[in-house]
Amino acid sequence: MLEIIKFCTLWVLPPAIIVFLLLCLTVLAYRKKYAGRSFLALSLLVLWFFSLRIGANLLCWPLENMYPYHYRNGQELASCNLIVLTGAGAEPGVPDFSGTGAPGPIMGKTMLTGFRLQKATGLPLLVTGGAVFKGDASEADIAVRIFKDMGIPESSLIIENQARNTAQNASYTRELLEQRGWKRAALVVAALHAPRAAELFRREGVDVLVFPSHYRRPGSWEPSLWRDITPTASNLEDSVAALHEYIALLAMRLGLY
């Protein structure tokens, strides 16, 4: 009964209700032979596919599984001089435990991975990320404040709060490594963003060991009829995020940035 209630509830929320209304409109358009009915049907199918588990999984899996966890070992970590945590979104102006501003959902999970990695290795931790748009919070400032709250000594924290994108994160990291004579960094980054981030860092000549975090999609598939046919906002969000990465990777490889 609980699954039935949840199934019905999802269908009155976007994007499922939008898919349902488009389906009704498509059926009507074909019955009345309205012009543009094929375009309407195609729009419906595209929205439905990107809002389904299968659509989000197919888009996210290739990106998120490019750097699996199992390949790492202590010997590889021992070759790193630095941990690098890139910005991944922050909420400006919101109240927080020790100040104002908080990490966004993705940033929070990458911070947790970075914190555990720093505690396990004792390596210095570079947090790189500034305010992307006017009025945004500096991601690095927020993260460093919280890391201090969590017990990482100030001497182990390095802040870079000017970078506005991953390419600048990579550039500033290269400069820091060159200044200190360091060679290799452990890069903590959201799994979906890992392929592009690693390529940008390596393009700058930075040798990175990638530590993915914030996986959006589970590694296994468990069929469930009501979940597999129901479009949800979380599936659509993951599909959009993956499409953004594919477009950005294409633009980068075409030399557009």
Coordinates of C-alpha atoms in Angstrom, one line a residue:
M1 CA 0.0 0.0 0.0
L2 CA 2.8 2.4 0.9
E3 CA 4.4 1.9 -2.6
I4 CA 1.1 2.5 -4.3
I5 CA 0.6 5.8 -2.3
K6 CA 4.2 6.9 -3.2
F7 CA 3.6 6.0 -6.9
C8 CA 0.4 8.1 -7.0
T9 CA 2.1 11.0 -5.2
L10 CA 5.0 11.1 -7.7
W11 CA 2.5 11.3 -10.6
V12 CA 1.0 14.6 -9.3
L13 CA 4.5 16.2 -8.9
P14 CA 6.7 17.6 -11.7
P15 CA 8.0 16.3 -14.0
A16 CA 5.6 13.3 -13.9
I17 CA 2.5 15.5 -14.0
I18 CA 4.0 17.4 -17.0
V19 CA 4.7 14.1 -18.8
F20 CA 1.1 12.9 -18.1
L21 CA -0.4 16.2 -19.5
L22 CA 1.9 16.0 -22.5
L23 CA 0.8 12.4 -23.1
C24 CA -2.9 13.4 -23.0
L25 CA -2.2 16.3 -25.4
T26 CA -0.3 14.0 -27.7
V27 CA -3.1 11.5 -27.8
L28 CA -5.6 14.3 -28.6
A29 CA -3.3 15.7 -31.3
Y30 CA -3.1 12.4 -33.1
R31 CA -6.8 11.8 -32.8
K32 CA -7.6 15.3 -34.2
K33 CA -4.6 15.1 -36.6
Y34 CA -3.3 18.4 -35.5
A35 CA -0.2 19.9 -37.1
G36 CA 3.0 19.4 -35.1
R37 CA 1.8 16.3 -33.4
S38 CA 5.0 14.4 -34.2
F39 CA 7.1 17.2 -32.7
L40 CA 4.9 17.0 -29.6
A41 CA 5.3 13.3 -29.3
L42 CA 9.1 13.6 -29.7
S43 CA 9.2 16.2 -27.0
L44 CA 7.2 14.0 -24.7
L45 CA 9.5 11.0 -25.3
V46 CA 12.7 13.1 -24.7
L47 CA 11.4 14.5 -21.4
W48 CA 10.1 11.1 -20.3
F49 CA 13.4 9.4 -21.1
F50 CA 15.6 11.9 -19.3
S51 CA 13.3 11.7 -16.3
L52 CA 13.5 7.9 -16.0
R53 CA 16.0 5.9 -14.0
I54 CA 17.2 4.2 -17.2
G55 CA 17.8 7.5 -18.9
A56 CA 19.7 9.0 -16.0
N57 CA 21.7 5.8 -15.4
L58 CA 22.8 5.5 -19.1
L59 CA 24.0 9.1 -19.1
C60 CA 25.7 9.1 -15.7
W61 CA 27.4 5.6 -15.6
P62 CA 30.1 6.2 -18.3
L63 CA 31.2 9.4 -16.5
E64 CA 31.0 8.2 -12.9
N65 CA 32.7 4.9 -13.6
M66 CA 35.8 6.2 -15.4
Y67 CA 37.7 6.4 -12.1
P68 CA 36.7 3.5 -10.0
Y69 CA 37.7 3.2 -6.4
H70 CA 39.3 -0.2 -6.6
Y71 CA 42.4 0.9 -8.5
R72 CA 43.9 3.0 -5.6
N73 CA 46.3 1.8 -3.0
G74 CA 48.6 3.2 -0.3
Q75 CA 51.6 3.2 -2.5
E76 CA 49.9 5.5 -5.0
L77 CA 48.7 7.8 -2.2
A78 CA 52.3 7.9 -0.8
S79 CA 53.4 9.5 -4.1
C80 CA 51.0 12.5 -3.6
N81 CA 52.2 15.8 -2.1
L82 CA 48.9 17.5 -1.8
I83 CA 45.1 17.0 -1.7
V84 CA 43.1 19.3 -4.0
L85 CA 39.4 19.9 -3.4
T86 CA 37.7 21.9 -6.1
G87 CA 34.7 24.1 -5.5
A88 CA 31.3 22.5 -6.2
G89 CA 28.7 25.1 -5.2
A90 CA 27.9 27.0 -2.0
E91 CA 24.9 28.7 -0.5
P92 CA 25.7 32.4 0.4
G93 CA 24.1 34.2 3.3
V94 CA 22.6 31.2 5.0
P95 CA 23.2 30.8 8.7
D96 CA 25.7 28.1 9.7
F97 CA 27.3 26.7 12.9
S98 CA 30.3 29.0 12.9
G99 CA 29.5 31.8 10.5
T100 CA 27.5 32.6 7.4
G101 CA 27.3 30.5 4.2
A102 CA 27.2 26.8 3.7
P103 CA 28.5 24.3 1.1
G104 CA 26.0 23.0 -1.4
P105 CA 25.0 19.4 -1.5
I106 CA 27.7 18.3 -3.9
M107 CA 30.4 20.5 -2.2
G108 CA 29.4 19.0 1.2
K109 CA 30.0 15.4 0.0
T110 CA 33.3 16.2 -1.6
M111 CA 34.4 18.0 1.6
L112 CA 33.6 14.9 3.6
T113 CA 35.8 12.8 1.3
G114 CA 38.5 15.4 1.4
F115 CA 38.4 15.5 5.2
R116 CA 38.6 11.8 5.6
L117 CA 41.5 11.6 3.1
Q118 CA 43.4 14.4 4.9
K119 CA 42.9 12.7 8.3
A120 CA 44.1 9.4 6.8
T121 CA 47.2 10.8 5.1
G122 CA 48.1 14.0 6.9
L123 CA 48.7 15.7 3.6
P124 CA 48.1 19.4 3.2
L125 CA 44.7 20.2 1.7
L126 CA 44.2 22.9 -0.9
V127 CA 40.7 24.2 -1.3
T128 CA 40.3 26.1 -4.6
G129 CA 37.1 27.9 -5.6
G130 CA 35.9 31.5 -5.5
A131 CA 32.6 33.2 -6.1
V132 CA 31.4 32.3 -9.6
F133 CA 28.8 35.1 -10.0
K134 CA 28.3 38.4 -8.2
G135 CA 26.6 37.8 -4.9
D136 CA 27.8 34.2 -4.6
A137 CA 29.8 33.0 -1.7
S138 CA 33.5 32.1 -1.9
E139 CA 33.4 28.3 -1.9
A140 CA 37.0 28.0 -0.5
D141 CA 36.4 30.5 2.3
I142 CA 33.3 28.5 3.5
A143 CA 35.0 25.1 3.2
V144 CA 38.2 26.2 5.0
R145 CA 36.1 27.6 7.9
I146 CA 34.3 24.4 8.2
F147 CA 37.4 22.3 7.9
K148 CA 38.9 24.2 10.9
D149 CA 35.7 23.5 12.8
M150 CA 36.2 19.8 12.0
G151 CA 39.7 19.8 13.5
I152 CA 42.1 20.2 10.5
P153 CA 44.9 22.4 11.7
E154 CA 45.3 25.7 9.9
S155 CA 48.8 24.8 9.0
S156 CA 47.5 21.9 6.8
L157 CA 45.0 24.1 4.9
I158 CA 45.8 26.1 1.8
I159 CA 43.1 28.4 0.4
E160 CA 42.7 29.7 -3.1
N161 CA 39.5 31.8 -3.4
Q162 CA 39.9 33.4 -6.9
A163 CA 39.2 30.6 -9.3
R164 CA 35.8 30.7 -11.0
N165 CA 35.8 27.4 -12.9
T166 CA 37.6 24.1 -13.0
A167 CA 40.2 25.3 -15.6
Q168 CA 41.2 28.1 -13.2
N169 CA 41.3 25.6 -10.3
A170 CA 43.8 23.6 -12.4
S171 CA 45.9 26.6 -13.3
Y172 CA 46.2 27.9 -9.7
T173 CA 47.0 24.4 -8.5
R174 CA 49.8 24.1 -11.1
E175 CA 51.3 27.4 -9.9
L176 CA 51.2 26.2 -6.2
L177 CA 52.9 22.9 -7.1
E178 CA 55.6 24.7 -9.0
Q179 CA 56.2 27.2 -6.2
R180 CA 56.7 24.4 -3.7
G181 CA 58.4 21.9 -5.9
W182 CA 55.6 19.3 -5.5
K183 CA 54.8 16.8 -8.3
R184 CA 51.5 15.0 -7.7
A185 CA 48.1 15.8 -6.2
A186 CA 45.1 13.7 -5.0
L187 CA 42.1 15.4 -6.7
V188 CA 38.8 15.1 -4.8
V189 CA 36.0 15.9 -7.2
A190 CA 32.4 14.9 -7.9
A191 CA 32.3 11.6 -9.8
L192 CA 30.2 13.0 -12.6
H193 CA 32.7 15.9 -13.1
A194 CA 35.8 13.7 -12.6
P195 CA 36.6 13.0 -16.3
R196 CA 36.6 16.7 -17.3
A197 CA 38.3 17.9 -14.2
A198 CA 41.1 15.3 -14.6
E199 CA 41.6 16.3 -18.2
L200 CA 41.8 20.0 -17.3
F201 CA 44.3 19.4 -14.6
R202 CA 46.4 17.2 -16.8
R203 CA 46.2 19.7 -19.6
E204 CA 47.9 22.1 -17.1
G205 CA 50.6 19.6 -16.5
V206 CA 49.3 18.5 -13.1
D207 CA 49.7 14.8 -12.3
V208 CA 46.5 13.9 -10.4
L209 CA 45.3 10.8 -8.6
V210 CA 41.5 11.1 -8.9
F211 CA 39.3 10.5 -5.8
P212 CA 35.6 10.6 -7.0
S213 CA 32.9 11.6 -4.6
H214 CA 29.2 12.3 -4.7
Y215 CA 28.1 9.5 -6.9
R216 CA 24.6 10.2 -8.3
R217 CA 23.8 6.7 -9.6
P218 CA 24.1 3.3 -7.9
G219 CA 26.5 0.8 -9.5
S220 CA 23.8 -1.9 -9.8
W221 CA 20.4 -2.2 -11.3
E222 CA 17.4 -3.5 -9.3
P223 CA 14.3 -3.6 -11.5
S224 CA 11.2 -2.0 -10.0
L225 CA 8.2 -1.5 -12.2
W226 CA 6.8 1.6 -10.5
R227 CA 10.2 3.2 -10.2
D228 CA 11.2 2.3 -13.8
I229 CA 8.2 3.9 -15.5
T230 CA 7.8 7.0 -13.2
P231 CA 9.6 10.2 -14.2
T232 CA 11.1 12.0 -11.3
A233 CA 12.9 15.4 -10.7
S234 CA 16.0 13.7 -9.3
N235 CA 16.4 11.6 -12.5
L236 CA 15.9 14.7 -14.6
E237 CA 18.4 16.6 -12.5
D238 CA 21.0 13.9 -12.9
S239 CA 20.4 13.6 -16.7
V240 CA 20.8 17.4 -17.1
A241 CA 24.0 17.4 -15.1
A242 CA 25.4 14.5 -17.2
L243 CA 24.4 16.3 -20.4
H244 CA 26.2 19.4 -19.2
E245 CA 29.4 17.4 -18.7
Y246 CA 29.2 15.8 -22.2
I247 CA 28.7 19.2 -23.8
A248 CA 31.5 20.7 -21.8
L249 CA 33.9 17.8 -22.7
L250 CA 33.0 18.2 -26.3
A251 CA 33.6 22.0 -26.2
M252 CA 37.0 21.4 -24.4
R253 CA 38.2 18.9 -27.0
L254 CA 37.2 21.2 -29.8
G255 CA 39.5 23.8 -28.3
L256 CA 36.7 26.2 -27.3
Y257 CA 38.2 26.6 -23.9

